[in-house]
Amino acid sequence: MLTGSIRQVTKCLTLRGDADEDAGDLDFSALLKKRQKKQQAAPKEEVDVWDILKAAKPCDYEKIAFEYGITDLRGMLKRLKKMKTVEPKKSDAFLRKLEPAYSVNKGKKIQLSVEVADSNTPVKWLKNGQEIKPSAKYVFESVGNKRTLTINKCNLSDDAAYECVVGEEKCFTEVFVKEPPVTITKLLDDVHTVVGEKVEFEVEVSEEGAHVKWMKDGVELTKDSAASKYRFKKDGKKHILIINDASTEDVGTYYAFTNGGESKAELEVEEKELQVLQSIADLTVKASEQAVFKCEVSDEKVTGKWLKDGVEVKPSDRIRMTHVGRTHKLTISDVKPSDQGDYTFVPDGYALSLSAKLNFLEIKIDYVPRQDPPKIHLDTSGTGGQNIITVVAGNKLRFDVEISGDPPPVVCWKKGDKVRGAGAGRLARHVAWFQRPGDTPLRPQAVSESEGRVRVETRKTLSSFVIQGAEKGDEGLYSLTVANPAGEDQAELFVKVVDVPDPPENVKCTSVGEDCATVTWDPPAFDGGVPIKGYLMERKKMGSSRWTKLNFDVYESTTYEAKKMIEGVLYEMRVFAVNGIGISQPSANSKPFMPIAPTSEPTRLTVEDVTDSTCALRWLPPEKVGAGGIDGYIIEYCPEGSDQWVQAHQEPVEKNQYRVKGLPVGEKMLFRVVAVNIAGRSPPATLAQAVTIREIMEHPKIRLPRHLRTRLVRIVGEKVNLVIPFQGKPRPVAMWSKDGVPLEDRSVGTRSSDVDTIFFIRSADRNHSGKYTLSVQIENMVDSADIHIQVVEKPGPPIAVHVTEVWGFNASLEWKPPKDDGNSEIIGYTIQKADSKTKEWFTVYEHNRRPGCTVSDLIMGNEYSFRVFSENICGLSEEPGVSKNTAIVRKTGLECNPCPFKEKDRNTSPKFTAPLVDRSVVAGYTTTISCAVRGYPKPKIIWMKNKMIIGEDPKFMTLNHQGVLTLNIRKPGLYDGGRYSCKAVNALGEDEVECKLEVRNTQEKGGEAKK
């Protein structure tokens, strides 16, 4: 029918002739015609295509699907079939059925309820065809006519079809479980980085295991994107996008999407700038000396080349180029006049060059008869006097010293024993001696070298001492010596390098209050060379990244009380040191601490028990505990009139009771209890009056439970476990006896404590029956209690069962009670009868109390046998007492002289009176096949499948009820189809019938239903 409808719709659509694009025509030849200029279509209103389909005819389904872009026609028809509602039949079992569908959020609970017509009718609940059993997840409720199924903590596995079955009637529904949207709890942060660095974008969502989609500029990122440049990492609720070796191509906007939100962040990548840490300097050298050009850049991986007058320098025996770490050197040995020129270092990949000039010096010595001794003109007026120069670490120091003398003197700077020559670097690498003929010997002179971080620059009348980026190691005493043939002069100065101090050390919280905490720390190990002015404090909540300043003015002490804190919240502290140069780095975070107030005092402190050396106390927790909770209690005591309290134990007590031991006899003692937690001790709870340490005599008394005041009955094999409390002081002695004799039976166990005794039997026997006596004794005072235990079992059968008289349709029976009553009174008898033809037993009387009865309504002409069961509180006896004689009900009032009876031969061969019938069944549904047979003697029945005997297969069950033979096949599958036969065999012959069983799957069943 559906195929014909589709063909009809196709035919109708093909006959149409307009060529409008939106018409949805199937005749595409019309589109080849000249098109009219399409006008702007008005915006269409949103429509529900399923409402249109439900109202349409089947022949229009394909047209509507084509018009609204539905490609899965088969899926559309299946969904439409489910959506169409059929007018429900009036149900005899249900007053109100289940709703067609239910919806519930994941993690919530839902209730499915129906109303049944009969309030006593049981119902069954099924999920996807499987019966649901009551549990913590599935809760069944029955109130009047209402039956409710509650599903707790729904998850996706509960999204299923559910049925409620009452007898043969069912009602159905579907439960849809909705997942809550995944939201973003921590947004992405913008990232600014340089080329080559690793970039991480981190976002945090509301649920673990959620799916997060990453995109860049509208394009989704996957593991295969950009040759595995992107890596995705999950850590609980955190999702991280990692970009290795960032480049300028990675600049853009990155998005993280979930089904409940999105977040975006910008990535900026800049080219890495190369910094020059030390440039090359001009050199002036003499013949045969060595010239070294050296520079230092920020990146160790950068390579470069050296140029002389624009031409690349090639290495040779005299010229050597080295690259160690960030330092690049050009060394020229045995300098010649041709080596003079401009030298340049050009780093590869950067628009940068470093240049310096090499000057060749020719030495000419002219004899000057006039000579002036050298003089150092040192001016330290701007440095605080006393030749002390102070410089801040990291800054540049340049100290110019004027010198005079003729000829120009030789300048030598020293730090301690280290020589720094005129124009030398950090240390003069070579020291040479020189003198003119006829002159007196001179002091050592450093070879000129004007490079390095610490250097000397010397001109004719000026020597400059330069430290580029002062460090702590540069601090010390420096000496300047100038000399010429006319003499020498010397001056000393002290360079002091100051810096910000080191961070404070050992920051810790020493005590806490309800909203405050006391924090202490140690001063920094190094004050930077300048006295510490004070400290700045910051705090933050544990897990947060936001620090809060606690003071804006410098705080001078090393102990600070932080206030306005929230009780029960973990905090961390850090401290900065401040001197005249600046603020130090922050100290290490203190260990987390929590502002907590001590609890209030414990309540209702009372004395529970007193002995000659102990006192038992009990109390209730404090009324006000706070966020710190209670770590335990401390119990203290002291003699009356004293204030020297003694702690009664080492560790805090967790329970609300404690027995103080080792007390002196007869002393009056005071007791108090203190609650402790991380904040300290609470106020004490003290007894109002002193307690005399002396045991109080108390008469023994047994507190027998109510259920033991009557006879305790147990069945043989059961266990007996009795707990009987008692009281008395000092500790009573408990003793057990049975029937007046001390208890020595090893199968009966007893165990006693200060306050109770336990009586137990692992497996009760009838020998354990009797009267048990518990005696509790303190010196000459005794209390006792009796417990009667009766162990019973089923009785034996009645004896001497016989028929005493038969009259009319009645028979009189009598018997004697059983020899063994099971250790319990016989409460009745059950009488059954059986006729000699059927031999089947039927109950005549139950709970008959007398040892005799009269059986009525017997059938004339039958012969009856009788049996009797005895009964006690354990039930009926295992074996019955059977009557020794029978009761024959004879016909009365008729005289009959029967002819000699000749018994008819009833033996016949088996013959089937009803054959097996061919059947076709659906797979998965239990089915039966049956037939009927007669024959005497009773024939043996053999079931076969495909001529193979069916054995003890649990899938098959055979029944034989008075000749009607049935074979049950439990949930047959396709492989259970075939030919089944039944054969009946006795001594006179055999007979056989067979049938064909066809098993179809459920899809074939559904297809037939559609047809």
CSV table of C-alpha atoms in Angstrom, one decimal, residues 117-258:
chain,number,residue,atom,x,y,z
A,117,ALA,CA,-9.7,-1.4,39.6
A,118,ASP,CA,-9.2,-4.0,42.3
A,119,SER,CA,-7.2,-2.8,45.3
A,120,ASN,CA,-6.0,-6.4,46.1
A,121,THR,CA,-4.7,-7.0,42.6
A,122,PRO,CA,-0.9,-7.4,42.5
A,123,VAL,CA,1.0,-5.7,39.6
A,124,LYS,CA,4.3,-6.4,37.9
A,125,TRP,CA,6.7,-3.7,36.5
A,126,LEU,CA,8.8,-4.4,33.5
A,127,LYS,CA,11.7,-2.5,31.9
A,128,ASN,CA,12.4,-3.4,28.3
A,129,GLY,CA,10.5,-6.6,28.8
A,130,GLN,CA,12.5,-7.7,31.9
A,131,GLU,CA,10.7,-7.8,35.2
A,132,ILE,CA,12.0,-5.3,37.8
A,133,LYS,CA,12.8,-6.5,41.3
A,134,PRO,CA,12.4,-4.1,44.3
A,135,SER,CA,15.7,-2.6,45.4
A,136,ALA,CA,17.2,0.7,46.7
A,137,LYS,CA,16.9,2.1,43.2
A,138,TYR,CA,13.5,0.7,42.3
A,139,VAL,CA,10.9,1.3,45.1
A,140,PHE,CA,7.4,-0.2,44.8
A,141,GLU,CA,4.5,1.5,46.6
A,142,SER,CA,0.9,0.3,47.0
A,143,VAL,CA,-1.7,2.6,48.6
A,144,GLY,CA,-5.3,1.7,48.0
A,145,ASN,CA,-5.9,1.4,44.3
A,146,LYS,CA,-2.8,3.4,43.5
A,147,ARG,CA,0.4,1.6,42.4
A,148,THR,CA,3.7,3.6,42.1
A,149,LEU,CA,7.2,2.7,40.8
A,150,THR,CA,9.8,5.2,42.0
A,151,ILE,CA,13.2,5.3,40.2
A,152,ASN,CA,15.9,6.9,42.3
A,153,LYS,CA,19.0,8.7,40.8
A,154,CYS,CA,18.1,8.2,37.2
A,155,ASN,CA,21.0,7.7,34.7
A,156,LEU,CA,21.2,7.1,31.0
A,157,SER,CA,20.6,3.3,31.5
A,158,ASP,CA,17.1,4.2,32.8
A,159,ASP,CA,16.1,5.7,29.5
A,160,ALA,CA,13.9,2.8,28.4
A,161,ALA,CA,10.4,1.5,27.8
A,162,TYR,CA,8.4,0.5,31.0
A,163,GLU,CA,5.3,-1.7,31.4
A,164,CYS,CA,2.8,-2.2,34.2
A,165,VAL,CA,1.1,-5.7,34.0
A,166,VAL,CA,-2.1,-6.6,35.8
A,167,GLY,CA,-3.2,-10.1,35.0
A,168,GLU,CA,-3.4,-10.2,31.2
A,169,GLU,CA,-3.6,-6.4,30.7
A,170,LYS,CA,-0.7,-4.1,30.2
A,171,CYS,CA,0.0,-0.4,29.9
A,172,PHE,CA,3.1,1.1,28.5
A,173,THR,CA,5.2,4.3,28.7
A,174,GLU,CA,8.7,5.6,27.9
A,175,VAL,CA,11.1,7.4,30.2
A,176,PHE,CA,13.5,9.9,28.7
A,177,VAL,CA,16.5,10.9,30.8
A,178,LYS,CA,17.9,14.4,30.0
A,179,GLU,CA,21.5,15.2,30.7
A,180,PRO,CA,22.0,18.7,32.2
A,181,PRO,CA,24.0,21.0,30.1
A,182,VAL,CA,27.8,21.2,30.8
A,183,THR,CA,28.7,24.8,31.7
A,184,ILE,CA,32.1,26.4,31.8
A,185,THR,CA,33.1,27.4,35.4
A,186,LYS,CA,36.5,28.9,34.6
A,187,LEU,CA,36.9,30.9,31.4
A,188,LEU,CA,39.9,31.0,29.1
A,189,ASP,CA,42.6,33.7,29.6
A,190,ASP,CA,44.3,35.6,26.9
A,191,VAL,CA,47.9,34.6,26.2
A,192,HIS,CA,50.8,36.9,25.1
A,193,THR,CA,54.0,35.0,24.2
A,194,VAL,CA,57.0,34.9,21.9
A,195,VAL,CA,57.9,32.6,19.0
A,196,GLY,CA,59.1,29.2,20.1
A,197,GLU,CA,57.4,29.1,23.5
A,198,LYS,CA,54.8,26.6,24.6
A,199,VAL,CA,51.2,27.9,25.0
A,200,GLU,CA,48.5,26.4,27.2
A,201,PHE,CA,44.8,27.3,27.2
A,202,GLU,CA,43.0,25.9,30.2
A,203,VAL,CA,39.2,25.8,30.7
A,204,GLU,CA,37.3,24.2,33.6
A,205,VAL,CA,33.8,22.7,33.2
A,206,SER,CA,31.0,21.7,35.5
A,207,GLU,CA,31.2,17.9,35.1
A,208,GLU,CA,34.1,15.3,34.7
A,209,GLY,CA,34.2,13.4,31.4
A,210,ALA,CA,32.4,16.2,29.5
A,211,HIS,CA,33.2,16.7,25.8
A,212,VAL,CA,34.9,20.0,25.0
A,213,LYS,CA,35.3,21.1,21.4
A,214,TRP,CA,38.2,23.4,20.6
A,215,MET,CA,38.2,25.8,17.6
A,216,LYS,CA,40.4,28.5,16.2
A,217,ASP,CA,38.9,31.3,14.1
A,218,GLY,CA,35.9,29.1,13.4
A,219,VAL,CA,37.9,25.9,12.4
A,220,GLU,CA,37.7,22.9,14.7
A,221,LEU,CA,41.0,21.7,16.1
A,222,THR,CA,41.8,18.0,16.3
A,223,LYS,CA,44.8,15.9,17.1
A,224,ASP,CA,45.6,15.6,13.4
A,225,SER,CA,45.5,19.4,12.9
A,226,ALA,CA,48.8,21.0,11.8
A,227,ALA,CA,50.8,17.8,11.9
A,228,SER,CA,50.0,17.1,15.6
A,229,LYS,CA,51.0,20.6,16.7
A,230,TYR,CA,48.0,20.6,19.0
A,231,ARG,CA,47.7,18.4,22.1
A,232,PHE,CA,44.6,18.0,24.2
A,233,LYS,CA,44.8,17.1,27.9
A,234,LYS,CA,42.0,16.2,30.4
A,235,ASP,CA,42.5,16.4,34.1
A,236,GLY,CA,39.2,15.9,35.9
A,237,LYS,CA,37.1,18.9,35.1
A,238,LYS,CA,40.0,20.7,33.5
A,239,HIS,CA,40.5,20.7,29.7
A,240,ILE,CA,43.8,22.0,28.3
A,241,LEU,CA,44.8,22.9,24.8
A,242,ILE,CA,48.6,22.8,24.3
A,243,ILE,CA,50.4,24.4,21.4
A,244,ASN,CA,54.1,23.4,21.1
A,245,ASP,CA,56.6,25.9,19.6
A,246,ALA,CA,54.2,28.8,19.0
A,247,SER,CA,54.6,30.8,15.8
A,248,THR,CA,53.1,33.9,14.3
A,249,GLU,CA,50.7,31.6,12.3
A,250,ASP,CA,49.1,30.6,15.6
A,251,VAL,CA,47.9,34.1,16.3
A,252,GLY,CA,44.1,34.3,16.5
A,253,THR,CA,41.0,33.7,18.6
A,254,TYR,CA,40.6,30.3,20.3
A,255,TYR,CA,37.2,28.9,21.4
A,256,ALA,CA,36.2,26.2,23.8
A,257,PHE,CA,32.6,24.9,23.3
A,258,THR,CA,30.4,22.7,25.5
